[in-house]
PDB file of C-alpha atoms in Angstrom:
ATOM      1  CA  MET A   1    -140.406 -26.060 -52.778  1.00 57.00           C
ATOM      2  CA  SER A   2    -137.771 -25.972 -55.420  1.00 60.00           C
ATOM      3  CA  THR A   3    -136.053 -23.041 -57.119  1.00 62.00           C
ATOM      4  CA  ILE A   4    -135.239 -22.977 -60.745  1.00 61.00           C
ATOM      5  CA  THR A   5    -132.380 -20.813 -61.951  1.00 62.00           C
ATOM      6  CA  LEU A   6    -132.529 -19.940 -65.584  1.00 62.00           C
ATOM      7  CA  GLY A   7    -129.267 -18.126 -65.869  1.00 64.00           C
ATOM      8  CA  GLN A   8    -126.626 -16.456 -63.874  1.00 68.00           C
ATOM      9  CA  VAL A   9    -127.311 -13.036 -62.547  1.00 62.00           C
ATOM     10  CA  HIS A  10    -124.561 -10.517 -63.263  1.00 66.00           C
ATOM     11  CA  SER A  11    -124.247  -7.131 -61.701  1.00 68.00           C
ATOM     12  CA  PHE A  12    -122.524  -4.534 -63.830  1.00 69.00           C
ATOM     13  CA  GLN A  13    -120.754  -1.509 -62.487  1.00 75.00           C
ATOM     14  CA  ARG A  14    -119.566   1.360 -64.571  1.00 74.00           C
ATOM     15  CA  PRO A  15    -115.826   1.923 -64.488  1.00 74.00           C
ATOM     16  CA  ALA A  16    -114.889   5.006 -62.553  1.00 74.00           C
ATOM     17  CA  ALA A  17    -114.109   8.027 -64.685  1.00 73.00           C
ATOM     18  CA  PRO A  18    -110.373   8.764 -64.790  1.00 77.00           C
ATOM     19  CA  THR A  19    -109.470  11.613 -62.500  1.00 78.00           C
ATOM     20  CA  VAL A  20    -107.412  14.383 -64.022  1.00 79.00           C
ATOM     21  CA  ALA A  21    -105.025  16.185 -61.742  1.00 78.00           C
ATOM     22  CA  PRO A  22    -105.330  19.936 -61.976  1.00 78.00           C
ATOM     23  CA  ALA A  23    -102.450  21.641 -63.824  1.00 80.00           C
ATOM     24  CA  VAL A  24     -99.885  23.290 -61.589  1.00 79.00           C
ATOM     25  CA  ARG A  25     -99.454  26.961 -62.317  1.00 86.00           C
ATOM     26  CA  LEU A  26     -96.815  29.095 -60.699  1.00 87.00           C
ATOM     27  CA  THR A  27     -97.302  32.666 -59.721  1.00 93.00           C
ATOM     28  CA  ARG A  28     -94.625  35.278 -60.330  1.00 93.00           C
ATOM     29  CA  ARG A  29     -93.377  34.816 -56.811  1.00 94.00           C
ATOM     30  CA  GLY A  30     -93.288  31.031 -57.271  1.00 93.00           C
ATOM     31  CA  LYS A  31     -91.309  31.406 -60.502  1.00 94.00           C
ATOM     32  CA  ALA A  32     -88.862  33.742 -58.731  1.00 96.00           C
ATOM     33  CA  VAL A  33     -88.410  31.218 -55.910  1.00 96.00           C
ATOM     34  CA  VAL A  34     -87.770  28.370 -58.357  1.00 95.00           C
ATOM     35  CA  LEU A  35     -85.283  30.514 -60.308  1.00 96.00           C
ATOM     36  CA  ALA A  36     -83.469  31.590 -57.127  1.00 97.00           C
ATOM     37  CA  PHE A  37     -83.251  27.968 -55.965  1.00 97.00           C
ATOM     38  CA  ALA A  38     -81.842  26.864 -59.334  1.00 97.00           C
ATOM     39  CA  ILE A  39     -79.197  29.619 -59.272  1.00 97.00           C
ATOM     40  CA  LEU A  40     -78.283  28.732 -55.704  1.00 97.00           C
ATOM     41  CA  ALA A  41     -77.965  25.044 -56.591  1.00 97.00           C
ATOM     42  CA  ILE A  42     -75.727  25.827 -59.572  1.00 95.00           C
ATOM     43  CA  GLY A  43     -73.562  28.071 -57.394  1.00 94.00           C
ATOM     44  CA  VAL A  44     -73.158  25.412 -54.719  1.00 94.00           C
ATOM     45  CA  LEU A  45     -72.254  22.793 -57.344  1.00 92.00           C
ATOM     46  CA  ALA A  46     -69.705  25.155 -58.917  1.00 89.00           C
ATOM     47  CA  ILE A  47     -68.035  25.699 -55.547  1.00 87.00           C
ATOM     48  CA  VAL A  48     -68.064  22.032 -54.560  1.00 86.00           C
ATOM     49  CA  LEU A  49     -67.038  20.570 -57.920  1.00 86.00           C
ATOM     50  CA  GLY A  50     -64.930  23.462 -59.207  1.00 81.00           C
ATOM     51  CA  PRO A  51     -61.163  23.666 -59.254  1.00 77.00           C
ATOM     52  CA  SER A  52     -59.519  24.361 -55.965  1.00 72.00           C
ATOM     53  CA  SER A  53     -56.124  25.151 -54.575  1.00 71.00           C
ATOM     54  CA  THR A  54     -54.819  25.039 -51.074  1.00 72.00           C
ATOM     55  CA  ALA A  55     -52.459  27.569 -49.586  1.00 74.00           C
ATOM     56  CA  THR A  56     -50.042  26.293 -46.985  1.00 78.00           C
ATOM     57  CA  ASP A  57     -47.268  27.742 -44.869  1.00 81.00           C
ATOM     58  CA  LEU A  58     -44.747  25.453 -46.561  1.00 81.00           C
ATOM     59  CA  PRO A  59     -42.742  26.810 -49.482  1.00 82.00           C
ATOM     60  CA  GLY A  60     -42.944  25.035 -52.827  1.00 78.00           C
ATOM     61  CA  THR A  61     -39.966  23.511 -54.553  1.00 81.00           C
ATOM     62  CA  PRO A  62     -38.601  26.045 -57.028  1.00 81.00           C
ATOM     63  CA  GLN A  63     -37.712  24.899 -60.499  1.00 81.00           C
ATOM     64  CA  GLU A  64     -34.030  25.046 -61.339  1.00 89.00           C
ATOM     65  CA  THR A  65     -33.364  27.703 -63.975  1.00 91.00           C
ATOM     66  CA  THR A  66     -30.520  29.267 -65.882  1.00 92.00           C
ATOM     67  CA  THR A  67     -30.278  32.719 -67.432  1.00 93.00           C
ATOM     68  CA  VAL A  68     -29.929  33.152 -71.192  1.00 93.00           C
ATOM     69  CA  GLN A  69     -29.192  36.432 -72.950  1.00 93.00           C
ATOM     70  CA  VAL A  70     -31.262  36.946 -76.104  1.00 91.00           C
ATOM     71  CA  LEU A  71     -28.942  37.537 -79.048  1.00 91.00           C
ATOM     72  CA  PRO A  72     -29.862  39.020 -82.429  1.00 90.00           C
ATOM     73  CA  GLY A  73     -31.805  36.439 -84.461  1.00 87.00           C
ATOM     74  CA  HIS A  74     -32.608  34.254 -81.444  1.00 88.00           C
ATOM     75  CA  THR A  75     -36.135  32.899 -81.289  1.00 90.00           C
ATOM     76  CA  LEU A  76     -37.879  31.383 -78.323  1.00 91.00           C
ATOM     77  CA  TRP A  77     -38.115  28.126 -80.267  1.00 92.00           C
ATOM     78  CA  GLN A  78     -34.311  27.990 -80.690  1.00 93.00           C
ATOM     79  CA  ILE A  79     -33.736  28.754 -77.011  1.00 93.00           C
ATOM     80  CA  ALA A  80     -36.222  26.027 -76.013  1.00 92.00           C
ATOM     81  CA  ALA A  81     -34.610  23.507 -78.372  1.00 93.00           C
ATOM     82  CA  GLU A  82     -31.180  24.185 -76.840  1.00 92.00           C
ATOM     83  CA  ALA A  83     -32.525  23.947 -73.294  1.00 91.00           C
ATOM     84  CA  ASN A  84     -34.476  20.704 -73.818  1.00 91.00           C
ATOM     85  CA  PRO A  85     -33.217  18.928 -76.965  1.00 90.00           C
ATOM     86  CA  ASP A  86     -34.842  15.561 -76.172  1.00 90.00           C
ATOM     87  CA  GLY A  87     -38.138  16.966 -74.857  1.00 89.00           C
ATOM     88  CA  ASP A  88     -41.263  18.493 -76.315  1.00 92.00           C
ATOM     89  CA  ILE A  89     -40.164  21.883 -77.653  1.00 92.00           C
ATOM     90  CA  ARG A  90     -43.709  23.296 -77.582  1.00 93.00           C
ATOM     91  CA  ALA A  91     -44.033  22.497 -73.876  1.00 92.00           C
ATOM     92  CA  THR A  92     -40.600  24.011 -73.233  1.00 92.00           C
ATOM     93  CA  VAL A  93     -41.625  27.218 -75.054  1.00 92.00           C
ATOM     94  CA  ASP A  94     -44.770  27.359 -72.901  1.00 92.00           C
ATOM     95  CA  ASP A  95     -42.664  26.838 -69.753  1.00 91.00           C
ATOM     96  CA  ILE A  96     -40.329  29.706 -70.718  1.00 92.00           C
ATOM     97  CA  ILE A  97     -43.264  32.012 -71.522  1.00 92.00           C
ATOM     98  CA  GLU A  98     -44.891  31.248 -68.163  1.00 90.00           C
ATOM     99  CA  LEU A  99     -41.639  31.493 -66.205  1.00 90.00           C
ATOM    100  CA  ASN A 100     -40.851  34.953 -67.635  1.00 90.00           C
ATOM    101  CA  SER A 101     -44.450  36.234 -67.734  1.00 88.00           C
ATOM    102  CA  LEU A 102     -44.179  36.954 -71.446  1.00 89.00           C
ATOM    103  CA  PRO A 103     -47.409  37.901 -73.234  1.00 88.00           C
ATOM    104  CA  ASN A 104     -46.498  35.668 -76.226  1.00 85.00           C
ATOM    105  CA  ALA A 105     -43.584  33.937 -77.932  1.00 80.00           C
ATOM    106  CA  SER A 106     -42.648  36.953 -80.047  1.00 81.00           C
ATOM    107  CA  ALA A 107     -42.177  39.242 -77.035  1.00 82.00           C
ATOM    108  CA  LEU A 108     -38.428  38.611 -76.816  1.00 85.00           C
ATOM    109  CA  GLN A 109     -36.250  41.720 -76.711  1.00 87.00           C
ATOM    110  CA  MET A 110     -32.733  41.576 -78.109  1.00 87.00           C
ATOM    111  CA  GLY A 111     -30.217  41.889 -75.290  1.00 89.00           C
ATOM    112  CA  SER A 112     -32.655  40.955 -72.533  1.00 90.00           C
ATOM    113  CA  GLU A 113     -31.978  38.106 -70.137  1.00 92.00           C
ATOM    114  CA  ILE A 114     -34.636  35.459 -69.661  1.00 93.00           C
ATOM    115  CA  ALA A 115     -34.898  32.562 -67.256  1.00 93.00           C
ATOM    116  CA  VAL A 116     -34.908  29.128 -68.870  1.00 93.00           C
ATOM    117  CA  PRO A 117     -35.755  25.908 -66.996  1.00 92.00           C
ATOM    118  CA  VAL A 118     -32.985  23.337 -66.633  1.00 92.00           C
ATOM    119  CA  TYR A 119     -34.012  19.882 -67.849  1.00 86.00           C
ATOM    120  CA  ASP A 120     -32.334  16.570 -67.105  1.00 78.00           C
ATOM    121  CA  LYS A 121     -30.410  15.338 -70.096  1.00 63.00           C
TER     122      LYS A 121
END
């Protein structure tokens, strides 16, 4: 006996419906835990990557200084220019302010003695 095939038989399947993941919702406690973890992580990064200094038992090398008496009409700029004529006067003024713990450049008192760094000429 012979079989006659009139066409190909196809079986169709419906594509599976896409699955949607349920939305994640945090409770108050969950939000507090996430916030605490974020603050902790920021704190650890600040400590690890932040500026650091190391204290040792060895003394540092002091900067050589000279003492200058402030005369009437003297400004910190003039004193810095005399101390470091070939250098950056602004940096020299900043060095003198830091060395003498002055609040600003206009804090000079007539008759006072201030320490001025000695620069190589």
